[in-house]
Amino acid sequence: MNEKKYTKDGYLIVSEMDSCPLWEKDTIPCRCGCNDRCFFCRFANFRTQEFIRKAEEMPRGELLYSVCRNEKNKRNGNESNE
């Protein structure tokens, strides 16, 4: 299991393949049989236009990373950040 990494603001950094026990489905249903992957979670920004533009510039096969904005996943301010 990999160590979790966080932004300077304390938000959890997730990959498109991460699963989250705090997952909450977006209000827009997906057609691919939604599961608890953060890629489909309304708290991650994988589907923002800015993120999609950056992802299109990445080499094919690279794992995509995003930030989970769920406050319950946020790191306490007194811990060191990545």
Short mmCIF file of N, CA and C in Angstrom, two decimals:
data_model
loop_
_atom_site.label_atom_id
_atom_site.label_comp_id
_atom_site.label_asym_id
_atom_site.label_seq_id
_atom_site.Cartn_x
_atom_site.Cartn_y
_atom_site.Cartn_z
N MET A 1 0.83 -1.18 0.00
CA MET A 1 0.00 0.00 0.00
C MET A 1 0.88 1.24 0.00
N ASN A 2 0.57 2.20 -0.87
CA ASN A 2 1.37 3.41 -0.98
C ASN A 2 0.98 4.41 0.11
N GLU A 3 1.97 5.19 0.53
CA GLU A 3 1.70 6.23 1.51
C GLU A 3 0.86 7.32 0.84
N LYS A 4 -0.11 7.83 1.57
CA LYS A 4 -0.97 8.87 1.02
C LYS A 4 -0.19 10.18 0.93
N LYS A 5 -0.48 10.94 -0.13
CA LYS A 5 0.15 12.24 -0.31
C LYS A 5 -0.92 13.31 -0.29
N TYR A 6 -0.50 14.51 0.15
CA TYR A 6 -1.45 15.61 0.34
C TYR A 6 -0.91 16.89 -0.29
N THR A 7 -1.81 17.79 -0.64
CA THR A 7 -1.42 19.10 -1.13
C THR A 7 -0.98 19.97 0.05
N LYS A 8 -0.47 21.15 -0.23
CA LYS A 8 -0.08 22.07 0.83
C LYS A 8 -1.28 22.47 1.69
N ASP A 9 -2.47 22.45 1.09
CA ASP A 9 -3.70 22.79 1.82
C ASP A 9 -4.24 21.61 2.62
N GLY A 10 -3.61 20.44 2.50
CA GLY A 10 -4.03 19.27 3.27
C GLY A 10 -5.01 18.35 2.57
N TYR A 11 -5.31 18.62 1.28
CA TYR A 11 -6.24 17.76 0.56
C TYR A 11 -5.53 16.53 0.01
N LEU A 12 -6.22 15.41 0.04
CA LEU A 12 -5.67 14.14 -0.41
C LEU A 12 -5.48 14.11 -1.92
N ILE A 13 -4.33 13.64 -2.37
CA ILE A 13 -4.06 13.46 -3.80
C ILE A 13 -4.43 12.04 -4.15
N VAL A 14 -5.28 11.87 -5.16
CA VAL A 14 -5.78 10.55 -5.55
C VAL A 14 -5.45 10.28 -7.01
N SER A 15 -5.32 8.99 -7.33
CA SER A 15 -5.15 8.62 -8.73
C SER A 15 -6.51 8.25 -9.29
N GLU A 16 -6.58 8.13 -10.60
CA GLU A 16 -7.84 7.77 -11.24
C GLU A 16 -8.28 6.36 -10.86
N MET A 17 -7.39 5.56 -10.30
CA MET A 17 -7.72 4.19 -9.92
C MET A 17 -7.98 4.02 -8.43
N ASP A 18 -7.85 5.10 -7.66
CA ASP A 18 -8.08 5.02 -6.21
C ASP A 18 -9.55 4.78 -5.89
N SER A 19 -9.77 4.07 -4.81
CA SER A 19 -11.12 3.89 -4.27
C SER A 19 -11.20 4.65 -2.97
N CYS A 20 -12.39 5.12 -2.65
CA CYS A 20 -12.55 5.94 -1.46
C CYS A 20 -13.74 5.46 -0.65
N PRO A 21 -13.54 5.13 0.64
CA PRO A 21 -14.67 4.72 1.47
C PRO A 21 -15.65 5.87 1.72
N LEU A 22 -15.22 7.11 1.44
CA LEU A 22 -16.08 8.28 1.63
C LEU A 22 -16.74 8.71 0.33
N TRP A 23 -16.61 7.88 -0.69
CA TRP A 23 -17.12 8.22 -2.02
C TRP A 23 -18.58 8.61 -1.98
N GLU A 24 -18.90 9.69 -2.67
CA GLU A 24 -20.29 10.11 -2.83
C GLU A 24 -20.51 10.37 -4.31
N LYS A 25 -21.49 9.70 -4.85
CA LYS A 25 -21.78 9.76 -6.28
C LYS A 25 -22.16 11.18 -6.69
N ASP A 26 -21.70 11.56 -7.87
CA ASP A 26 -22.08 12.84 -8.45
C ASP A 26 -23.56 12.81 -8.79
N THR A 27 -24.15 13.97 -8.93
CA THR A 27 -25.57 14.03 -9.25
C THR A 27 -25.85 13.61 -10.69
N ILE A 28 -24.83 13.61 -11.54
CA ILE A 28 -24.99 13.19 -12.92
C ILE A 28 -24.63 11.70 -13.01
N PRO A 29 -25.57 10.84 -13.40
CA PRO A 29 -25.24 9.41 -13.46
C PRO A 29 -24.25 9.11 -14.58
N CYS A 30 -23.35 8.17 -14.32
CA CYS A 30 -22.42 7.79 -15.38
C CYS A 30 -22.94 6.53 -16.07
N ARG A 31 -22.50 6.34 -17.30
CA ARG A 31 -23.00 5.22 -18.10
C ARG A 31 -22.14 3.97 -17.97
N CYS A 32 -21.10 4.03 -17.18
CA CYS A 32 -20.14 2.92 -17.15
C CYS A 32 -20.27 2.06 -15.90
N GLY A 33 -21.38 2.08 -15.25
CA GLY A 33 -21.54 1.25 -14.05
C GLY A 33 -20.74 1.79 -12.89
N CYS A 34 -21.09 2.96 -12.41
CA CYS A 34 -20.34 3.66 -11.36
C CYS A 34 -19.97 2.74 -10.20
N ASN A 35 -18.79 2.95 -9.72
CA ASN A 35 -18.35 2.26 -8.52
C ASN A 35 -17.80 3.32 -7.57
N ASP A 36 -16.99 2.94 -6.63
CA ASP A 36 -16.50 3.92 -5.67
C ASP A 36 -15.12 4.47 -6.04
N ARG A 37 -14.79 4.47 -7.31
CA ARG A 37 -13.50 5.03 -7.75
C ARG A 37 -13.56 6.55 -7.69
N CYS A 38 -12.47 7.16 -7.26
CA CYS A 38 -12.44 8.61 -7.13
C CYS A 38 -12.59 9.32 -8.47
N PHE A 39 -12.28 8.63 -9.56
CA PHE A 39 -12.44 9.22 -10.89
C PHE A 39 -13.88 9.68 -11.09
N PHE A 40 -14.84 8.97 -10.51
CA PHE A 40 -16.25 9.30 -10.68
C PHE A 40 -16.81 10.10 -9.51
N CYS A 41 -16.00 10.35 -8.50
CA CYS A 41 -16.47 11.02 -7.29
C CYS A 41 -16.63 12.52 -7.53
N ARG A 42 -17.68 13.09 -6.97
CA ARG A 42 -17.91 14.52 -7.16
C ARG A 42 -16.89 15.37 -6.41
N PHE A 43 -16.11 14.79 -5.51
CA PHE A 43 -15.12 15.55 -4.76
C PHE A 43 -13.78 15.68 -5.48
N ALA A 44 -13.51 14.84 -6.46
CA ALA A 44 -12.26 14.91 -7.22
C ALA A 44 -12.49 15.75 -8.48
N ASN A 45 -11.44 16.36 -9.00
CA ASN A 45 -11.62 17.26 -10.14
C ASN A 45 -11.19 16.64 -11.47
N PHE A 46 -11.30 15.33 -11.60
CA PHE A 46 -10.91 14.67 -12.85
C PHE A 46 -11.73 15.15 -14.04
N ARG A 47 -12.94 15.63 -13.81
CA ARG A 47 -13.81 15.98 -14.92
C ARG A 47 -13.89 17.48 -15.20
N THR A 48 -13.07 18.30 -14.55
CA THR A 48 -13.08 19.73 -14.85
C THR A 48 -12.41 19.95 -16.21
N GLN A 49 -12.78 21.02 -16.88
CA GLN A 49 -12.19 21.32 -18.19
C GLN A 49 -10.68 21.51 -18.11
N GLU A 50 -10.22 22.17 -17.06
CA GLU A 50 -8.78 22.39 -16.89
C GLU A 50 -8.04 21.07 -16.75
N PHE A 51 -8.58 20.15 -15.96
CA PHE A 51 -7.93 18.86 -15.76
C PHE A 51 -7.93 18.05 -17.05
N ILE A 52 -9.04 18.05 -17.77
CA ILE A 52 -9.13 17.31 -19.03
C ILE A 52 -8.10 17.84 -20.02
N ARG A 53 -7.93 19.15 -20.08
CA ARG A 53 -6.95 19.75 -20.99
C ARG A 53 -5.54 19.29 -20.63
N LYS A 54 -5.21 19.27 -19.32
CA LYS A 54 -3.89 18.81 -18.89
C LYS A 54 -3.70 17.33 -19.20
N ALA A 55 -4.74 16.53 -18.99
CA ALA A 55 -4.66 15.09 -19.24
C ALA A 55 -4.42 14.79 -20.71
N GLU A 56 -5.01 15.57 -21.59
CA GLU A 56 -4.83 15.36 -23.02
C GLU A 56 -3.40 15.62 -23.46
N GLU A 57 -2.66 16.43 -22.71
CA GLU A 57 -1.27 16.74 -23.03
C GLU A 57 -0.30 15.68 -22.49
N MET A 58 -0.76 14.82 -21.59
CA MET A 58 0.10 13.80 -21.00
C MET A 58 0.33 12.64 -21.98
N PRO A 59 1.48 11.98 -21.87
CA PRO A 59 1.71 10.79 -22.69
C PRO A 59 0.69 9.70 -22.34
N ARG A 60 0.29 8.95 -23.35
CA ARG A 60 -0.68 7.88 -23.15
C ARG A 60 -0.12 6.82 -22.21
N GLY A 61 -0.95 6.32 -21.31
CA GLY A 61 -0.53 5.29 -20.37
C GLY A 61 -0.10 5.82 -19.02
N GLU A 62 0.08 7.13 -18.90
CA GLU A 62 0.43 7.73 -17.61
C GLU A 62 -0.78 7.68 -16.69
N LEU A 63 -0.55 7.46 -15.41
CA LEU A 63 -1.63 7.46 -14.42
C LEU A 63 -1.97 8.90 -14.07
N LEU A 64 -3.26 9.22 -14.08
CA LEU A 64 -3.70 10.58 -13.79
C LEU A 64 -3.93 10.75 -12.30
N TYR A 65 -3.58 11.92 -11.79
CA TYR A 65 -3.77 12.25 -10.38
C TYR A 65 -4.61 13.51 -10.26
N SER A 66 -5.37 13.58 -9.18
CA SER A 66 -6.25 14.70 -8.92
C SER A 66 -6.25 14.97 -7.42
N VAL A 67 -7.04 15.93 -7.00
CA VAL A 67 -7.17 16.27 -5.59
C VAL A 67 -8.59 15.96 -5.14
N CYS A 68 -8.71 15.23 -4.03
CA CYS A 68 -10.01 14.94 -3.45
C CYS A 68 -10.37 16.09 -2.52
N ARG A 69 -11.47 16.76 -2.79
CA ARG A 69 -11.89 17.92 -2.00
C ARG A 69 -12.85 17.55 -0.87
N ASN A 70 -12.98 16.26 -0.58
CA ASN A 70 -13.84 15.84 0.53
C ASN A 70 -13.14 16.23 1.83
N GLU A 71 -13.80 17.06 2.63
CA GLU A 71 -13.21 17.55 3.88
C GLU A 71 -12.86 16.42 4.84
N LYS A 72 -13.55 15.29 4.74
CA LYS A 72 -13.27 14.16 5.63
C LYS A 72 -11.95 13.48 5.29
N ASN A 73 -11.45 13.68 4.07
CA ASN A 73 -10.15 13.13 3.66
C ASN A 73 -9.01 14.10 3.93
N LYS A 74 -9.33 15.30 4.36
CA LYS A 74 -8.32 16.33 4.55
C LYS A 74 -7.42 16.02 5.74
N ARG A 75 -6.13 16.30 5.57
CA ARG A 75 -5.14 16.07 6.62
C ARG A 75 -5.20 17.21 7.64
N ASN A 76 -4.93 16.87 8.88
CA ASN A 76 -4.86 17.88 9.94
C ASN A 76 -3.73 18.84 9.66
N GLY A 77 -3.86 20.09 10.04
CA GLY A 77 -2.87 21.12 9.79
C GLY A 77 -1.54 20.92 10.47
N ASN A 78 -1.49 20.12 11.53
CA ASN A 78 -0.24 19.95 12.26
C ASN A 78 0.63 18.80 11.76
N GLU A 79 0.21 18.12 10.69
CA GLU A 79 1.03 17.05 10.12
C GLU A 79 1.82 17.63 8.95
N SER A 80 2.97 17.04 8.64
CA SER A 80 3.78 17.53 7.51
C SER A 80 3.11 17.15 6.20
N ASN A 81 3.24 18.01 5.21
CA ASN A 81 2.59 17.81 3.90
C ASN A 81 3.63 17.49 2.84
N GLU A 82 3.18 16.82 1.78
CA GLU A 82 4.01 16.53 0.62
C GLU A 82 4.04 17.73 -0.27
#
